[in-house]
CSV table of C-alpha atoms in Angstrom, one decimal:
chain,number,residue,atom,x,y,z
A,1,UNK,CA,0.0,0.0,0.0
A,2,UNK,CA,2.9,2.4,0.8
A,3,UNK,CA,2.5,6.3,-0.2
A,4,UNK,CA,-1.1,5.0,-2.0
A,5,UNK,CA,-3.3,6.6,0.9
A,6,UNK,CA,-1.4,9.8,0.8
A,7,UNK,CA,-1.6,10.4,-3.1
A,8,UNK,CA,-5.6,9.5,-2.9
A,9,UNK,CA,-5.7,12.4,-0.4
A,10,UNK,CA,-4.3,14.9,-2.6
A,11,UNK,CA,-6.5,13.9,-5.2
A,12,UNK,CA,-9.8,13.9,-3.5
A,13,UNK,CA,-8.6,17.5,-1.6
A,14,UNK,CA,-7.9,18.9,-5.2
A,15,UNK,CA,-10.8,16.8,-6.9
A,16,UNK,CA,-9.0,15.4,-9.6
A,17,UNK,CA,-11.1,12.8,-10.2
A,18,UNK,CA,-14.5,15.1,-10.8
A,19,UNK,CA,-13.0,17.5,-12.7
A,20,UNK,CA,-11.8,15.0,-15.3
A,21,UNK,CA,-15.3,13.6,-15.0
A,22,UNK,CA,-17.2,16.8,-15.1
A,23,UNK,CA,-14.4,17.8,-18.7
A,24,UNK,CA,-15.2,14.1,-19.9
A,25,UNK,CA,-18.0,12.0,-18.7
A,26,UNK,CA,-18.7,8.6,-19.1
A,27,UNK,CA,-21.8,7.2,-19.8
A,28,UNK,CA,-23.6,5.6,-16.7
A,29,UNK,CA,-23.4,2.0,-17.4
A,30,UNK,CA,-19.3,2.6,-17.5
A,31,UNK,CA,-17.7,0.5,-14.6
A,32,UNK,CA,-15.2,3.1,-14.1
A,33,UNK,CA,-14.8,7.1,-14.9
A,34,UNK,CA,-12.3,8.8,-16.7
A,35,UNK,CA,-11.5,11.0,-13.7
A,36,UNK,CA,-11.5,7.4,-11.5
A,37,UNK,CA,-8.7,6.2,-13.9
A,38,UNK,CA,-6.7,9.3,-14.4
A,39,UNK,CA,-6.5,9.1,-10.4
A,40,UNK,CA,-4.8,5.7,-10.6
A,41,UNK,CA,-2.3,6.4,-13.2
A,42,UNK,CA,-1.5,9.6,-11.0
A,43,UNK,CA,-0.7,6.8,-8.2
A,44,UNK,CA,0.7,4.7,-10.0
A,45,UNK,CA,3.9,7.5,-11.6
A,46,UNK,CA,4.3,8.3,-8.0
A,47,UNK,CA,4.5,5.1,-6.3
A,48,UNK,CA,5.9,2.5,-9.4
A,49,UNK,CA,5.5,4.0,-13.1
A,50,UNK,CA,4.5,1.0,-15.1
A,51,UNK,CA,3.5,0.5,-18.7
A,52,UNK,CA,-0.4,0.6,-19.7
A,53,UNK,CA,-0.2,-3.3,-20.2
A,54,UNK,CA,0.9,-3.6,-16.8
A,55,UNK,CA,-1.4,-1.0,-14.9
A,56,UNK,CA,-3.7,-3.6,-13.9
A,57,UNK,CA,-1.3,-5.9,-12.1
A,58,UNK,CA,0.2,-3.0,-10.2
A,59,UNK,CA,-3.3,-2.1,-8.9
A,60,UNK,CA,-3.7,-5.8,-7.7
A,61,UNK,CA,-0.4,-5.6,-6.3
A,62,UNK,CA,-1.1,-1.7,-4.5
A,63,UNK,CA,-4.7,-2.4,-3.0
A,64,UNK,CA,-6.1,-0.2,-5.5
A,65,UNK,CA,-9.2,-1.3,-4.7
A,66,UNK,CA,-9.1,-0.3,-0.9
A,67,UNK,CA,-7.7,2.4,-1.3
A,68,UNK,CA,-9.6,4.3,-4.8
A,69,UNK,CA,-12.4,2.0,-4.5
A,70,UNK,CA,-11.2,0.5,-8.3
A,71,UNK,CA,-10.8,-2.9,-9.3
A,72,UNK,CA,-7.1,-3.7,-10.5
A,73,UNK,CA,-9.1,-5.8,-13.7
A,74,UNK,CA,-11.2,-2.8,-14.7
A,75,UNK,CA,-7.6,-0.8,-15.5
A,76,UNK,CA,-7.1,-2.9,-18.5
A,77,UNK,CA,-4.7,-1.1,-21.3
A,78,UNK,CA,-8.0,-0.6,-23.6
A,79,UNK,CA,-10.0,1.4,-20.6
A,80,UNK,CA,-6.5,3.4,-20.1
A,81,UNK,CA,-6.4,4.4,-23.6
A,82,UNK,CA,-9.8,5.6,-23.9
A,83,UNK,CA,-9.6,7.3,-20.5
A,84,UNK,CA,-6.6,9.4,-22.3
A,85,UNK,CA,-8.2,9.5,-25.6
A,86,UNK,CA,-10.7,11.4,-23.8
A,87,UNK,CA,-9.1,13.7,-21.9
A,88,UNK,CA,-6.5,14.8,-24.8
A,89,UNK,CA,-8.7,17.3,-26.4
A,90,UNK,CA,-8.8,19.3,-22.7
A,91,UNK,CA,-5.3,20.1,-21.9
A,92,UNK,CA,-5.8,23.8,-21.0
A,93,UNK,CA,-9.3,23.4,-18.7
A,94,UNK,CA,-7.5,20.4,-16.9
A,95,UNK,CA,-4.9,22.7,-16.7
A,96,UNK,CA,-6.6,25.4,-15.3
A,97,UNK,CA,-9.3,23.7,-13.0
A,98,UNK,CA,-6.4,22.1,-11.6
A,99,UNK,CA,-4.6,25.2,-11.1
A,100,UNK,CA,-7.6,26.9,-9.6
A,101,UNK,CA,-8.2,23.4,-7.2
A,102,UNK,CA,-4.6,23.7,-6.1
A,103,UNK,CA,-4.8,27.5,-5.3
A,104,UNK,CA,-8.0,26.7,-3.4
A,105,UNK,CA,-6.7,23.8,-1.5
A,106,UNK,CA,-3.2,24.9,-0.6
A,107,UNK,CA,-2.6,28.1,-0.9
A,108,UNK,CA,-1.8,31.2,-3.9
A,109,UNK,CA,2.0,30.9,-2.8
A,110,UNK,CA,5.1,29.0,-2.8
A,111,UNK,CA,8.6,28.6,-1.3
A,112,UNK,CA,11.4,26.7,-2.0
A,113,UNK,CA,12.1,23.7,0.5
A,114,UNK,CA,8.2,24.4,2.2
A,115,UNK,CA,5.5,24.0,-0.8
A,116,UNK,CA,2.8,26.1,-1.3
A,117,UNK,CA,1.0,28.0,1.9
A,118,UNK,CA,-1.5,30.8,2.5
A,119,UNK,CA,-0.5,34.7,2.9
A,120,UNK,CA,-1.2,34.3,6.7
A,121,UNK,CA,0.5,31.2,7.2
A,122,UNK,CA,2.6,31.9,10.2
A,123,UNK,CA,4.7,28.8,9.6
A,124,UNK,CA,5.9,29.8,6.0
A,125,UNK,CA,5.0,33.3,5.4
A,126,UNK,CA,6.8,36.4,6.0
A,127,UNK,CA,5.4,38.4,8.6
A,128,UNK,CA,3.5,40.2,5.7
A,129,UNK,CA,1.1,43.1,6.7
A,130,UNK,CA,-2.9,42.7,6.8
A,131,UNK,CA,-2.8,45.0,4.1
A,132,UNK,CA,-1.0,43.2,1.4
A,133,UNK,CA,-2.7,39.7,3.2
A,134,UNK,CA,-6.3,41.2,2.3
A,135,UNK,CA,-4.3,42.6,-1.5
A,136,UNK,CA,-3.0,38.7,-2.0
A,137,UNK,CA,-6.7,36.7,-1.4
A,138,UNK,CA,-9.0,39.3,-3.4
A,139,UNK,CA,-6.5,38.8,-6.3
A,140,UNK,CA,-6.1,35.1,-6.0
A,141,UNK,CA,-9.9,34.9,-6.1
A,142,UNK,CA,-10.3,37.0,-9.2
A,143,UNK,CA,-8.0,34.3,-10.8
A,144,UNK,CA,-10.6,31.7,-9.3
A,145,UNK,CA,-13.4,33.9,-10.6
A,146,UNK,CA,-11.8,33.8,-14.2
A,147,UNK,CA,-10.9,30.9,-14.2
A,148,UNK,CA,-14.5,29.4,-13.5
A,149,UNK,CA,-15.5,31.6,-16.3
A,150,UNK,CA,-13.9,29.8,-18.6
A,151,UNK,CA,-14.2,26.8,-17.6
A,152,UNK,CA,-17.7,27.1,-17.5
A,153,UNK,CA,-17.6,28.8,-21.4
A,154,UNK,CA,-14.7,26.4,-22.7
A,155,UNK,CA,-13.9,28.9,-25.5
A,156,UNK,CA,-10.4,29.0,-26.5
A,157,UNK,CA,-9.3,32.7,-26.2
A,158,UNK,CA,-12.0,34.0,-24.6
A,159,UNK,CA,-10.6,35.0,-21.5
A,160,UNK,CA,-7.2,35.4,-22.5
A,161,UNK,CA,-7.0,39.3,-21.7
A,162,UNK,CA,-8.8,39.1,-18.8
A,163,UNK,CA,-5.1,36.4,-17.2
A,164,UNK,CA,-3.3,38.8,-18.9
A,165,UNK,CA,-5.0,41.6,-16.7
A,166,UNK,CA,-4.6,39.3,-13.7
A,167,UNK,CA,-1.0,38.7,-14.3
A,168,UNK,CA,0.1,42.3,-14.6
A,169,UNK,CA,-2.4,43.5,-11.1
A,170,UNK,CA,-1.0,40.7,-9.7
A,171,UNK,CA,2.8,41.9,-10.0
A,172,UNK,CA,2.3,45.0,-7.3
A,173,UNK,CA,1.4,42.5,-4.5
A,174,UNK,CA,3.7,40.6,-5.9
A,175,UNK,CA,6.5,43.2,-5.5
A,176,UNK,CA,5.2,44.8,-2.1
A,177,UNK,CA,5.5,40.7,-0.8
A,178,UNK,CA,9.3,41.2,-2.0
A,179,UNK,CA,10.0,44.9,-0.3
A,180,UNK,CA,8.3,42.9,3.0
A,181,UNK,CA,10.7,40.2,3.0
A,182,UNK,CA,13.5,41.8,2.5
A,183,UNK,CA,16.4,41.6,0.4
A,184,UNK,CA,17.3,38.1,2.0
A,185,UNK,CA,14.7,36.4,-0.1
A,186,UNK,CA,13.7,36.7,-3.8
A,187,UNK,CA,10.2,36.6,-5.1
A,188,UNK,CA,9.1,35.5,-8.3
A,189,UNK,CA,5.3,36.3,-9.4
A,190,UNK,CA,4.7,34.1,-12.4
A,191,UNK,CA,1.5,34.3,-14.9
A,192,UNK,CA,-0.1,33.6,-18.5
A,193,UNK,CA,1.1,37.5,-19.8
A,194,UNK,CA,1.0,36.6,-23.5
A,195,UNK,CA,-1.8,34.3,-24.4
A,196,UNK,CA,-3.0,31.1,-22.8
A,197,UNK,CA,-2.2,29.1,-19.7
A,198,UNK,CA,0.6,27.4,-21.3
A,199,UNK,CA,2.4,30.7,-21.9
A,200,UNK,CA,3.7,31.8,-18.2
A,201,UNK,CA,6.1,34.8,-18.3
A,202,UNK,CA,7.9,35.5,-14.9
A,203,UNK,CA,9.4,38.7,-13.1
A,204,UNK,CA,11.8,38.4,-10.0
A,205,UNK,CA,12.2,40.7,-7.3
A,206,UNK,CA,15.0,40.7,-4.5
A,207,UNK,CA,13.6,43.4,-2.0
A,208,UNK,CA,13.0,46.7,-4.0
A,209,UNK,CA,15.3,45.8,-7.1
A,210,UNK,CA,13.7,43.7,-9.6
A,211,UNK,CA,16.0,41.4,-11.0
């Protein structure tokens, strides 16, 4: 069983499995979901990458079952393929649902060495002001807002200069977060600036001088 309990945790706190399922359902008579399956392979690259052919005997192997509730023989190499099949056409709604889970879950920032936390985290944030705290939540839930916007349109494009808004408001918190920590620590705010979600662009601050 090893690490298998921890993975399913971060899936169910980040919903991985309905957001696949809600981007591609199955119909009802369908033993297992495409969001149920995507969760497995996730397990199975962290705990003991195997080829599709081999997927199922891992899962007998991991408790699967007990653990995701999915029986090792239903995670054949055919019910992989068309899990992936249908899922390939989505790359940039996973991408951002999963983003927007993440942010939700665990938190608009990240260090180095700790992972991603909350503004007010007292064990891994700066001692940042209730000012910029309050600045660092509305604008991560504008991205959330957006975000659901386009998921809920799936129009490639449409909301493309409303990120690029988001990006460039989110730089001043961004760069006040910096002057806060001081010069000892850099800070880097990162963001879709040109185009879509796969197009990040990044600017660096260490304290006041942008690098």
């Amino acid at each position: 069983m090893a690490a298998l309990p921890v993975v399913a945790d971060f899936c169910r706190r980040l919903d991985i499995a309905g957001i696949f399922d809600r981007l591609c359902p199955v119909r009802e008579v369908a033993r297992v979901s495409h969001g149920e399956v995507v969760e497995a392979l996730i397990a199975n690259r962290l705990t003991a990458p195997a080829p599709l052919e081999h997927i199922a005997a891992w899962a007998g192997e991991w408790a699967v079952e007990e653990v995701f509730g999915i029986e090792a023989e239903t995670l054949n190499d055919d019910r992989i393929a068309r899990a992936l099949d249908a899922i390939a056409p989505e790359p940039e709604h996973i991408t951002g649902s999963v983003g927007a889970a993440a942010i939700s879950a665990f938190g608009p920032l990240c260090s180095d060495g700790f992972g991603d936390f909350f503004p007010d985290d007292p064990a891994a944030a700066p001692a940042l002001s209730d000012g910029l705290v309050a600045a660092l939540y509305a604008w991560a839930k504008s991205i959330d807002a957006t975000l659901d916007l386009h998921l809920r349109d799936r129009e490639a494009g449409r909301y493309d200069a409303q990120r690029e808004r988001l990006f460039h408001e989110g730089a001043e918190p961004a760069s006040r977060v910096a002057h806060e920590a001081g010069p000892a620590r850099t800070v880097t705010h990162e963001g879709p600036a040109h185009g879509g979600l796969v197009a990040l662009t990044s600017i660096t601050w260490q304290g006041d001088r942008q690098l």
